[in-house]
mmCIF file of C-alpha atoms in Angstrom:
data_model
loop_
_atom_site.group_PDB
_atom_site.id
_atom_site.type_symbol
_atom_site.label_atom_id
_atom_site.label_comp_id
_atom_site.label_asym_id
_atom_site.label_seq_id
_atom_site.Cartn_x
_atom_site.Cartn_y
_atom_site.Cartn_z
ATOM 1 C CA UNK A 6 0.000 0.000 0.000
ATOM 2 C CA UNK A 7 2.206 2.774 -1.298
ATOM 3 C CA UNK A 8 1.290 6.349 -0.365
ATOM 4 C CA UNK A 9 2.085 9.003 -2.965
ATOM 5 C CA UNK A 10 1.363 12.631 -2.069
ATOM 6 C CA UNK A 11 1.718 15.466 -4.558
ATOM 7 C CA UNK A 12 1.442 19.210 -4.294
ATOM 8 C CA UNK A 13 1.781 21.976 -6.869
ATOM 9 C CA UNK A 14 4.223 24.737 -6.026
ATOM 10 C CA UNK A 15 3.496 28.408 -6.465
ATOM 11 C CA UNK A 16 6.733 29.528 -8.105
ATOM 12 C CA UNK A 17 7.595 33.223 -8.228
ATOM 13 C CA UNK A 18 10.370 35.096 -9.991
ATOM 14 C CA UNK A 19 12.061 38.438 -9.380
ATOM 15 C CA UNK A 20 14.712 40.390 -11.237
ATOM 16 C CA UNK A 21 17.275 41.783 -8.838
ATOM 17 C CA UNK A 22 20.704 43.379 -8.883
ATOM 18 C CA UNK A 23 23.343 42.004 -6.575
ATOM 19 C CA UNK A 24 26.257 39.654 -6.020
ATOM 20 C CA UNK A 25 25.941 35.909 -6.511
ATOM 21 C CA UNK A 26 28.931 33.642 -5.857
ATOM 22 C CA UNK A 27 29.618 30.552 -7.964
ATOM 23 C CA UNK A 28 32.205 27.868 -7.323
ATOM 24 C CA UNK A 29 35.300 28.233 -9.495
ATOM 25 C CA UNK A 30 38.590 26.413 -9.654
ATOM 26 C CA UNK A 31 41.080 28.678 -7.814
ATOM 27 C CA UNK A 32 44.270 26.782 -7.052
ATOM 28 C CA UNK A 33 46.222 29.663 -5.477
ATOM 29 C CA UNK A 34 43.447 30.738 -3.118
ATOM 30 C CA UNK A 35 42.807 27.145 -2.081
ATOM 31 C CA UNK A 36 46.519 26.589 -1.377
ATOM 32 C CA UNK A 37 46.708 29.804 0.655
ATOM 33 C CA UNK A 38 43.714 28.857 2.811
ATOM 34 C CA UNK A 39 45.004 25.325 3.423
ATOM 35 C CA UNK A 40 48.401 26.750 4.420
ATOM 36 C CA UNK A 41 46.793 29.305 6.754
ATOM 37 C CA UNK A 42 44.604 26.618 8.351
ATOM 38 C CA UNK A 43 47.638 24.444 9.089
ATOM 39 C CA UNK A 44 49.590 27.383 10.572
ATOM 40 C CA UNK A 45 46.735 28.577 12.778
ATOM 41 C CA UNK A 46 45.986 25.067 14.056
ATOM 42 C CA UNK A 47 49.636 24.678 14.992
ATOM 43 C CA UNK A 48 49.599 28.015 16.847
ATOM 44 C CA UNK A 49 52.068 29.577 14.440
ATOM 45 C CA UNK A 50 52.059 33.083 13.063
ATOM 46 C CA UNK A 51 50.512 33.413 9.593
ATOM 47 C CA UNK A 52 51.634 36.540 7.757
ATOM 48 C CA UNK A 53 50.566 36.945 4.138
ATOM 49 C CA UNK A 54 54.197 37.589 3.125
ATOM 50 C CA UNK A 55 55.060 34.121 4.473
ATOM 51 C CA UNK A 56 53.011 32.586 1.657
ATOM 52 C CA UNK A 57 56.185 33.160 -0.396
ATOM 53 C CA UNK A 58 58.634 32.180 2.391
ATOM 54 C CA UNK A 59 60.412 28.834 2.159
ATOM 55 C CA UNK A 60 61.067 28.772 5.919
ATOM 56 C CA UNK A 61 57.322 28.933 6.515
ATOM 57 C CA UNK A 62 56.690 26.305 3.821
ATOM 58 C CA UNK A 63 54.585 28.809 1.921
ATOM 59 C CA UNK A 64 52.833 27.591 -1.252
ATOM 60 C CA UNK A 65 54.094 30.538 -3.368
ATOM 61 C CA UNK A 66 57.832 29.819 -3.219
ATOM 62 C CA UNK A 67 59.972 31.997 -5.399
ATOM 63 C CA UNK A 68 57.443 34.815 -5.703
ATOM 64 C CA UNK A 69 57.656 38.301 -4.259
ATOM 65 C CA UNK A 70 56.095 38.977 -0.823
ATOM 66 C CA UNK A 71 53.931 41.530 -2.621
ATOM 67 C CA UNK A 72 52.205 38.622 -4.345
ATOM 68 C CA UNK A 73 51.526 37.015 -0.970
ATOM 69 C CA UNK A 74 49.994 40.211 0.388
ATOM 70 C CA UNK A 75 47.841 40.567 -2.706
ATOM 71 C CA UNK A 76 46.647 36.976 -2.489
ATOM 72 C CA UNK A 77 45.806 37.466 1.193
ATOM 73 C CA UNK A 78 43.605 40.467 0.349
ATOM 74 C CA UNK A 79 41.883 38.490 -2.419
ATOM 75 C CA UNK A 80 41.127 35.673 0.029
ATOM 76 C CA UNK A 81 39.680 38.231 2.442
ATOM 77 C CA UNK A 82 37.503 39.730 -0.308
ATOM 78 C CA UNK A 83 36.251 36.234 -1.148
ATOM 79 C CA UNK A 84 35.196 35.772 2.466
ATOM 80 C CA UNK A 85 37.751 33.041 3.226
ATOM 81 C CA UNK A 86 39.763 34.651 6.022
ATOM 82 C CA UNK A 87 40.125 37.745 8.169
ATOM 83 C CA UNK A 88 43.192 39.982 8.241
ATOM 84 C CA UNK A 89 44.677 42.445 10.672
ATOM 85 C CA UNK A 90 46.954 44.404 8.411
ATOM 86 C CA UNK A 91 48.928 41.571 6.799
ATOM 87 C CA UNK A 92 48.396 38.995 9.527
ATOM 88 C CA UNK A 93 45.871 36.202 9.024
ATOM 89 C CA UNK A 94 43.975 36.022 12.300
ATOM 90 C CA UNK A 95 41.138 33.654 11.456
ATOM 91 C CA UNK A 96 39.510 31.561 8.765
ATOM 92 C CA UNK A 97 35.814 32.150 8.132
ATOM 93 C CA UNK A 98 33.351 29.269 8.062
ATOM 94 C CA UNK A 99 33.619 29.320 4.284
ATOM 95 C CA UNK A 100 37.404 29.308 4.555
ATOM 96 C CA UNK A 101 37.251 26.262 6.824
ATOM 97 C CA UNK A 102 35.073 24.475 4.247
ATOM 98 C CA UNK A 103 37.479 25.337 1.450
ATOM 99 C CA UNK A 104 40.483 24.180 3.515
ATOM 100 C CA UNK A 105 38.753 20.880 4.308
ATOM 101 C CA UNK A 106 37.840 20.232 0.675
ATOM 102 C CA UNK A 107 39.941 18.136 -1.664
ATOM 103 C CA UNK A 108 39.012 20.159 -4.752
ATOM 104 C CA UNK A 109 40.449 23.693 -5.176
ATOM 105 C CA UNK A 110 37.015 25.278 -5.597
ATOM 106 C CA UNK A 111 36.231 28.716 -4.209
ATOM 107 C CA UNK A 112 33.023 30.740 -4.390
ATOM 108 C CA UNK A 113 33.676 33.862 -6.445
ATOM 109 C CA UNK A 114 31.067 36.666 -6.371
ATOM 110 C CA UNK A 115 29.743 38.084 -9.629
ATOM 111 C CA UNK A 116 27.970 41.438 -9.735
ATOM 112 C CA UNK A 117 25.025 41.771 -12.087
ATOM 113 C CA UNK A 118 21.298 41.352 -12.652
ATOM 114 C CA UNK A 119 19.829 38.010 -11.651
ATOM 115 C CA UNK A 120 16.580 36.103 -12.029
ATOM 116 C CA UNK A 121 15.678 34.424 -8.741
ATOM 117 C CA UNK A 122 13.029 31.687 -8.846
ATOM 118 C CA UNK A 123 11.606 30.784 -5.471
ATOM 119 C CA UNK A 124 8.743 29.112 -3.643
ATOM 120 C CA UNK A 125 7.745 28.548 -0.028
ATOM 121 C CA UNK A 126 6.885 25.073 1.197
ATOM 122 C CA UNK A 127 7.847 23.053 4.304
ATOM 123 C CA UNK A 128 9.165 20.240 2.091
ATOM 124 C CA UNK A 129 11.745 22.429 0.375
ATOM 125 C CA UNK A 130 15.179 22.588 2.037
ATOM 126 C CA UNK A 131 15.156 26.351 1.372
ATOM 127 C CA UNK A 132 12.961 28.613 -0.788
ATOM 128 C CA UNK A 133 15.402 29.465 -3.586
ATOM 129 C CA UNK A 134 14.923 27.107 -6.555
ATOM 130 C CA UNK A 135 17.075 28.518 -9.348
ATOM 131 C CA UNK A 136 19.280 31.516 -10.137
ATOM 132 C CA UNK A 137 19.968 32.653 -13.692
ATOM 133 C CA UNK A 138 21.654 35.710 -15.195
ATOM 134 C CA UNK A 139 19.097 38.427 -15.916
ATOM 135 C CA UNK A 140 19.118 41.414 -18.193
ATOM 136 C CA UNK A 141 18.619 44.843 -16.717
ATOM 137 C CA UNK A 142 16.838 47.275 -19.057
ATOM 138 C CA UNK A 143 18.851 50.274 -20.199
ATOM 139 C CA UNK A 144 17.436 53.751 -19.619
ATOM 140 C CA UNK A 145 16.447 53.914 -23.303
ATOM 141 C CA UNK A 146 14.740 50.499 -23.233
ATOM 142 C CA UNK A 147 12.911 51.454 -20.057
ATOM 143 C CA UNK A 148 11.563 54.625 -21.667
ATOM 144 C CA UNK A 149 10.479 52.621 -24.692
ATOM 145 C CA UNK A 150 8.769 50.007 -22.508
ATOM 146 C CA UNK A 151 7.151 52.722 -20.415
ATOM 147 C CA UNK A 152 5.291 54.214 -23.348
ATOM 148 C CA UNK A 153 4.719 57.834 -24.043
ATOM 149 C CA UNK A 154 1.313 58.134 -22.423
ATOM 150 C CA UNK A 155 0.464 58.139 -18.751
ATOM 151 C CA UNK A 156 3.497 56.049 -17.896
ATOM 152 C CA UNK A 157 1.874 52.911 -19.336
ATOM 153 C CA UNK A 158 4.053 49.830 -19.110
ATOM 154 C CA UNK A 159 6.336 51.162 -16.421
ATOM 155 C CA UNK A 160 8.103 48.488 -14.471
ATOM 156 C CA UNK A 161 6.764 47.693 -11.029
ATOM 157 C CA UNK A 162 9.136 47.318 -8.092
ATOM 158 C CA UNK A 163 8.605 45.965 -4.613
ATOM 159 C CA UNK A 164 10.683 45.300 -1.547
ATOM 160 C CA UNK A 165 12.734 42.134 -1.633
ATOM 161 C CA UNK A 166 10.742 39.263 -0.077
ATOM 162 C CA UNK A 167 11.898 38.373 3.419
ATOM 163 C CA UNK A 168 12.493 34.728 2.498
ATOM 164 C CA UNK A 169 14.905 35.835 -0.239
ATOM 165 C CA UNK A 170 16.633 38.396 1.949
ATOM 166 C CA UNK A 171 17.337 35.663 4.492
ATOM 167 C CA UNK A 172 19.310 33.650 1.921
ATOM 168 C CA UNK A 173 21.999 36.353 1.766
ATOM 169 C CA UNK A 174 25.279 35.237 3.306
ATOM 170 C CA UNK A 175 27.813 38.010 2.775
ATOM 171 C CA UNK A 176 30.528 36.510 4.994
ATOM 172 C CA UNK A 177 30.117 32.877 4.031
ATOM 173 C CA UNK A 178 28.968 31.859 7.496
ATOM 174 C CA UNK A 179 26.475 29.270 6.239
ATOM 175 C CA UNK A 180 26.824 26.293 3.890
ATOM 176 C CA UNK A 181 26.288 27.075 0.183
ATOM 177 C CA UNK A 182 22.741 26.869 -1.138
ATOM 178 C CA UNK A 183 21.729 23.705 -2.955
ATOM 179 C CA UNK A 184 19.230 24.816 -5.607
ATOM 180 C CA UNK A 185 16.617 22.098 -6.302
ATOM 181 C CA UNK A 186 15.825 23.358 -9.809
ATOM 182 C CA UNK A 187 19.323 24.500 -10.859
ATOM 183 C CA UNK A 188 20.439 23.653 -14.386
ATOM 184 C CA UNK A 189 23.693 22.022 -13.324
ATOM 185 C CA UNK A 190 22.941 21.243 -9.683
ATOM 186 C CA UNK A 191 25.954 23.275 -8.539
ATOM 187 C CA UNK A 192 25.591 25.112 -5.209
ATOM 188 C CA UNK A 193 25.785 28.912 -5.014
ATOM 189 C CA UNK A 194 25.983 31.644 -2.404
ATOM 190 C CA UNK A 195 23.899 34.819 -2.420
ATOM 191 C CA UNK A 196 26.337 37.479 -1.257
ATOM 192 C CA UNK A 197 24.171 40.608 -1.392
ATOM 193 C CA UNK A 198 21.126 41.898 -3.271
ATOM 194 C CA UNK A 199 19.420 45.263 -3.658
ATOM 195 C CA UNK A 200 16.432 46.028 -1.441
ATOM 196 C CA UNK A 201 14.046 46.585 -4.373
ATOM 197 C CA UNK A 202 13.235 43.867 -6.904
ATOM 198 C CA UNK A 203 11.089 43.608 -10.005
ATOM 199 C CA UNK A 204 8.486 40.793 -9.938
ATOM 200 C CA UNK A 205 8.184 38.852 -13.199
ATOM 201 C CA UNK A 206 5.944 36.150 -14.588
ATOM 202 C CA UNK A 207 7.007 32.504 -14.452
ATOM 203 C CA UNK A 208 6.786 29.978 -17.276
ATOM 204 C CA UNK A 209 6.400 26.416 -16.073
ATOM 205 C CA UNK A 210 4.837 24.226 -13.435
ATOM 206 C CA UNK A 211 6.618 22.469 -10.586
ATOM 207 C CA UNK A 212 5.283 19.905 -8.143
ATOM 208 C CA UNK A 213 6.630 17.907 -5.233
ATOM 209 C CA UNK A 214 6.023 14.160 -4.957
ATOM 210 C CA UNK A 215 6.421 12.561 -1.536
ATOM 211 C CA UNK A 216 6.229 8.753 -1.329
ATOM 212 C CA UNK A 217 6.000 6.358 1.608
ATOM 213 C CA UNK A 218 6.180 2.577 1.416
ATOM 214 C CA UNK A 219 5.418 0.046 4.161
ATOM 215 C CA UNK A 220 8.439 -1.308 6.034
ATOM 216 C CA UNK A 221 10.693 1.320 4.402
ATOM 217 C CA UNK A 222 12.033 3.745 6.974
ATOM 218 C CA UNK A 223 12.939 6.609 4.650
ATOM 219 C CA UNK A 224 10.468 8.489 2.480
ATOM 220 C CA UNK A 225 11.194 9.557 -1.094
ATOM 221 C CA UNK A 226 10.852 13.176 -2.245
ATOM 222 C CA UNK A 227 11.175 14.389 -5.839
ATOM 223 C CA UNK A 228 10.774 17.740 -7.575
ATOM 224 C CA UNK A 229 9.211 17.396 -11.036
ATOM 225 C CA UNK A 230 7.974 19.671 -13.800
ATOM 226 C CA UNK A 231 9.317 22.454 -15.990
ATOM 227 C CA UNK A 232 10.783 25.853 -15.170
ATOM 228 C CA UNK A 233 11.857 28.479 -17.694
ATOM 229 C CA UNK A 234 11.587 25.907 -20.481
ATOM 230 C CA UNK A 235 13.735 23.273 -18.746
ATOM 231 C CA UNK A 236 12.507 19.869 -17.580
ATOM 232 C CA UNK A 237 13.210 18.989 -13.953
ATOM 233 C CA UNK A 238 13.156 15.634 -12.180
ATOM 234 C CA UNK A 239 15.383 15.697 -9.121
ATOM 235 C CA UNK A 240 15.534 13.869 -5.788
ATOM 236 C CA UNK A 241 15.448 16.062 -2.677
ATOM 237 C CA UNK A 242 16.200 15.263 0.967
ATOM 238 C CA UNK A 243 13.061 13.683 2.433
ATOM 239 C CA UNK A 244 11.635 15.119 5.660
ATOM 240 C CA UNK A 245 12.495 13.253 8.852
ATOM 241 C CA UNK A 246 10.096 12.274 11.602
ATOM 242 C CA UNK A 247 7.436 10.882 9.249
ATOM 243 C CA UNK A 248 6.904 7.264 8.240
ATOM 244 C CA UNK A 249 4.275 5.247 6.395
ATOM 245 C CA UNK A 250 2.232 4.430 9.508
ATOM 246 C CA UNK A 251 2.021 7.995 10.857
ATOM 247 C CA UNK A 252 1.188 9.510 7.463
ATOM 248 C CA UNK A 253 -1.490 6.872 6.837
ATOM 249 C CA UNK A 254 -3.175 7.675 10.137
ATOM 250 C CA UNK A 255 -3.055 11.388 9.278
ATOM 251 C CA UNK A 256 -4.721 10.666 5.947
ATOM 252 C CA UNK A 257 -7.457 8.637 7.634
ATOM 253 C CA UNK A 258 -7.942 11.442 10.154
ATOM 254 C CA UNK A 259 -8.367 13.930 7.300
ATOM 255 C CA UNK A 260 -11.213 11.732 5.973
ATOM 256 C CA UNK A 261 -12.785 11.223 9.386
ATOM 257 C CA UNK A 262 -12.008 7.526 9.020
ATOM 258 C CA UNK A 263 -9.412 6.987 11.735
ATOM 259 C CA UNK A 264 -11.818 4.770 13.733
ATOM 260 C CA UNK A 265 -12.273 2.518 10.727
ATOM 261 C CA UNK A 266 -8.665 1.351 10.919
ATOM 262 C CA UNK A 267 -7.905 -1.863 12.802
ATOM 263 C CA UNK A 268 -4.282 -1.554 13.961
ATOM 264 C CA UNK A 269 -4.132 -5.210 14.997
ATOM 265 C CA UNK A 270 -4.993 -6.613 11.594
ATOM 266 C CA UNK A 271 -3.694 -3.638 9.601
ATOM 267 C CA UNK A 272 -6.990 -3.450 7.699
ATOM 268 C CA UNK A 273 -9.780 -0.963 7.160
ATOM 269 C CA UNK A 274 -13.171 -2.010 8.544
ATOM 270 C CA UNK A 275 -15.773 -1.667 5.805
ATOM 271 C CA UNK A 276 -19.491 -2.232 5.444
ATOM 272 C CA UNK A 277 -20.359 -4.829 2.806
ATOM 273 C CA UNK A 278 -22.901 -2.524 1.155
ATOM 274 C CA UNK A 279 -20.335 0.258 0.751
ATOM 275 C CA UNK A 280 -18.037 -1.906 -1.396
ATOM 276 C CA UNK A 281 -17.909 -2.344 -5.156
ATOM 277 C CA UNK A 282 -17.528 -5.841 -6.604
ATOM 278 C CA UNK A 283 -13.777 -5.499 -7.241
ATOM 279 C CA UNK A 284 -13.146 -4.631 -3.585
ATOM 280 C CA UNK A 285 -15.323 -7.537 -2.421
ATOM 281 C CA UNK A 286 -13.301 -10.030 -4.438
ATOM 282 C CA UNK A 287 -9.812 -8.582 -3.867
ATOM 283 C CA UNK A 288 -10.263 -7.451 -0.227
ATOM 284 C CA UNK A 289 -8.605 -4.196 -1.256
ATOM 285 C CA UNK A 290 -9.886 -0.816 -2.352
ATOM 286 C CA UNK A 291 -8.843 2.589 -3.625
ATOM 287 C CA UNK A 292 -9.430 5.296 -1.032
ATOM 288 C CA UNK A 293 -9.656 8.940 -2.194
ATOM 289 C CA UNK A 294 -8.536 11.917 -0.107
ATOM 290 C CA UNK A 295 -9.594 15.517 -0.719
ATOM 291 C CA UNK A 296 -6.678 17.996 -0.335
ATOM 292 C CA UNK A 297 -5.296 16.199 2.740
ATOM 293 C CA UNK A 298 -3.173 18.126 5.220
ATOM 294 C CA UNK A 299 -0.385 16.297 7.042
ATOM 295 C CA UNK A 300 1.000 17.990 10.180
ATOM 296 C CA UNK A 301 4.508 19.247 9.498
ATOM 297 C CA UNK A 302 4.284 18.517 5.762
ATOM 298 C CA UNK A 303 1.544 20.889 4.629
ATOM 299 C CA UNK A 304 -1.456 20.490 2.369
ATOM 300 C CA UNK A 305 -1.418 18.264 -0.716
ATOM 301 C CA UNK A 306 -3.440 17.933 -3.905
ATOM 302 C CA UNK A 307 -6.310 15.459 -4.155
ATOM 303 C CA UNK A 308 -4.945 11.929 -4.083
ATOM 304 C CA UNK A 309 -5.921 8.282 -3.770
ATOM 305 C CA UNK A 310 -4.245 5.343 -2.088
ATOM 306 C CA UNK A 311 -4.549 2.043 -3.959
ATOM 307 C CA UNK A 312 -4.522 -1.411 -2.456
ATOM 308 C CA UNK A 313 -5.877 -0.534 1.015
ATOM 309 C CA UNK A 314 -6.502 -3.890 2.789
ATOM 310 C CA UNK A 315 -10.072 -4.248 4.085
ATOM 311 C CA UNK A 316 -12.119 -6.495 6.371
ATOM 312 C CA UNK A 317 -15.791 -6.638 7.443
ATOM 313 C CA UNK A 318 -16.945 -3.952 9.860
ATOM 314 C CA UNK A 319 -19.270 -6.389 11.709
ATOM 315 C CA UNK A 320 -20.305 -10.032 11.945
ATOM 316 C CA UNK A 321 -23.316 -9.262 9.747
ATOM 317 C CA UNK A 322 -21.064 -7.725 7.090
ATOM 318 C CA UNK A 323 -18.808 -10.781 7.237
ATOM 319 C CA UNK A 324 -21.758 -13.156 6.700
ATOM 320 C CA UNK A 325 -23.153 -11.175 3.755
ATOM 321 C CA UNK A 326 -19.676 -10.924 2.258
ATOM 322 C CA UNK A 327 -19.121 -14.680 2.658
ATOM 323 C CA UNK A 328 -22.506 -15.522 1.072
ATOM 324 C CA UNK A 329 -21.819 -13.170 -1.834
ATOM 325 C CA UNK A 330 -18.438 -14.775 -2.571
ATOM 326 C CA UNK A 331 -19.943 -18.267 -2.318
ATOM 327 C CA UNK A 332 -22.649 -17.264 -4.798
ATOM 328 C CA UNK A 333 -19.965 -15.892 -7.109
ATOM 329 C CA UNK A 334 -18.215 -19.249 -7.124
ATOM 330 C CA UNK A 335 -21.530 -20.925 -7.964
ATOM 331 C CA UNK A 336 -21.230 -19.646 -11.495
ATOM 332 C CA UNK A 337 -19.434 -22.938 -12.113
ATOM 333 C CA UNK A 338 -20.705 -26.478 -11.469
ATOM 334 C CA UNK A 339 -20.678 -27.213 -7.736
ATOM 335 C CA UNK A 340 -20.156 -30.900 -7.030
ATOM 336 C CA UNK A 341 -20.550 -31.506 -3.300
ATOM 337 C CA UNK A 342 -16.810 -31.822 -2.729
ATOM 338 C CA UNK A 343 -16.164 -28.616 -4.712
ATOM 339 C CA UNK A 344 -18.840 -26.805 -2.710
ATOM 340 C CA UNK A 345 -17.293 -27.995 0.562
ATOM 341 C CA UNK A 346 -13.851 -26.830 -0.586
ATOM 342 C CA UNK A 347 -15.249 -23.422 -1.513
ATOM 343 C CA UNK A 348 -16.898 -23.063 1.894
ATOM 344 C CA UNK A 349 -13.646 -23.909 3.691
ATOM 345 C CA UNK A 350 -11.531 -21.563 1.526
ATOM 346 C CA UNK A 351 -13.922 -18.659 1.948
ATOM 347 C CA UNK A 352 -14.204 -19.159 5.704
ATOM 348 C CA UNK A 353 -10.424 -18.780 5.890
ATOM 349 C CA UNK A 354 -10.740 -15.305 4.357
ATOM 350 C CA UNK A 355 -12.650 -14.040 7.418
ATOM 351 C CA UNK A 356 -10.452 -14.778 10.454
ATOM 352 C CA UNK A 357 -11.998 -13.782 13.746
ATOM 353 C CA UNK A 358 -15.588 -14.066 12.500
ATOM 354 C CA UNK A 359 -18.004 -16.919 13.268
ATOM 355 C CA UNK A 360 -19.740 -17.667 9.982
ATOM 356 C CA UNK A 361 -22.775 -19.879 9.322
ATOM 357 C CA UNK A 362 -21.845 -22.016 6.297
ATOM 358 C CA UNK A 363 -25.034 -23.042 4.434
ATOM 359 C CA UNK A 364 -26.121 -26.522 3.373
ATOM 360 C CA UNK A 365 -25.763 -26.858 -0.372
ATOM 361 C CA UNK A 366 -29.462 -27.707 -0.930
ATOM 362 C CA UNK A 367 -30.613 -24.665 1.063
ATOM 363 C CA UNK A 368 -28.108 -22.419 -0.657
ATOM 364 C CA UNK A 369 -29.340 -23.635 -4.048
ATOM 365 C CA UNK A 370 -32.940 -22.807 -3.153
ATOM 366 C CA UNK A 371 -31.840 -19.344 -2.093
ATOM 367 C CA UNK A 372 -30.241 -18.882 -5.489
ATOM 368 C CA UNK A 373 -33.262 -20.202 -7.443
ATOM 369 C CA UNK A 374 -35.081 -16.905 -7.915
ATOM 370 C CA UNK A 375 -38.837 -16.282 -8.017
ATOM 371 C CA UNK A 376 -39.343 -16.794 -11.751
ATOM 372 C CA UNK A 377 -36.986 -18.577 -14.117
ATOM 373 C CA UNK A 378 -34.191 -20.342 -12.146
ATOM 374 C CA UNK A 379 -30.839 -18.637 -12.369
ATOM 375 C CA UNK A 380 -27.811 -20.501 -13.829
ATOM 376 C CA UNK A 381 -26.169 -20.531 -10.379
ATOM 377 C CA UNK A 382 -29.135 -22.548 -9.083
ATOM 378 C CA UNK A 383 -28.576 -25.296 -11.640
ATOM 379 C CA UNK A 384 -24.819 -25.265 -10.931
ATOM 380 C CA UNK A 385 -25.666 -26.053 -7.306
ATOM 381 C CA UNK A 386 -28.746 -28.275 -7.724
ATOM 382 C CA UNK A 387 -27.922 -30.425 -10.756
ATOM 383 C CA UNK A 388 -24.801 -32.070 -9.235
ATOM 384 C CA UNK A 389 -26.868 -33.112 -6.200
ATOM 385 C CA UNK A 390 -29.617 -34.546 -8.437
ATOM 386 C CA UNK A 391 -27.045 -36.533 -10.397
ATOM 387 C CA UNK A 392 -25.435 -37.680 -7.160
ATOM 388 C CA UNK A 393 -28.668 -39.013 -5.742
ATOM 389 C CA UNK A 394 -29.720 -35.915 -3.861
ATOM 390 C CA UNK A 395 -26.676 -35.818 -1.570
ATOM 391 C CA UNK A 396 -26.525 -32.483 0.275
#
């Protein structure tokens, strides 16, 4: 009984000016940060000139101390370390991450106009979905777009949304942002953005799909759809603290059906009259849910859960269900031994219920009908007639 929950995301886009940092291969900066980390851990002095000093095992041997000082200032501008004059006093959190990494990759800020795609949902690790280079209108283009009459077509600006402002990390104190809908999946860092942004329309539809399977501890979460003309199908970190059993009970609660569930048998108690023929024969049904809300996970689109195991809600439902299945099997010839086998097999499908298995002759009469005898009647009666009336 797999549970699949989906929800459509409301994706928004803004055009903003600011600094966005992307990871680049920077061998010299990486070497300088690793060297500084080793010196500081050992309690040794770390002057930027020593980057070129053989006695300090600097990585820039043979170069002028001026180069070391320049590289130190570059590392400070990139948010990797802090300087007091030319002395390295501390690595930033970002500097520690760079020093611990095996690849010489450093986040380098780029100033420009950017398109930020974002959405708010408790299942997303953070609201920012994608960042792309934008194009800021020139003064001439803006006048052309504005029109000559009554300022028609003028661009609309608004304050930067709080959720976007919170993603800014000027000093590299937080881990880089993993963008769920990024083209290349590479992390970025929002260094700084202007306070006013221009809201834009969004082309595309994105949805989240959260799946739970019985006896599987971890859920599965995927982001699917299209954004800015690009197809997306990416796995995301699944939320913790939720498993198949707890989500199933929340779904039942949303339908007012929590009391129908039998936790001992792991089945849903159902009235015989409420079931369609397929559910009566398979002992499973499809259960629909209207915009269910799961605590901690939010509200989802309409969904259905297939293969929900069911059992009778009462002894009366069990008896009617048993009789119906026995009649269904009577569509074939019922020799007495076949009828007895059918009774035994069907009784086994209703554990915990005391059923009243009928005598074949009486069951045949019940199936006869008031006018022309039904075929099931002859399938039950004829074998007894041929067998000398044995019941």
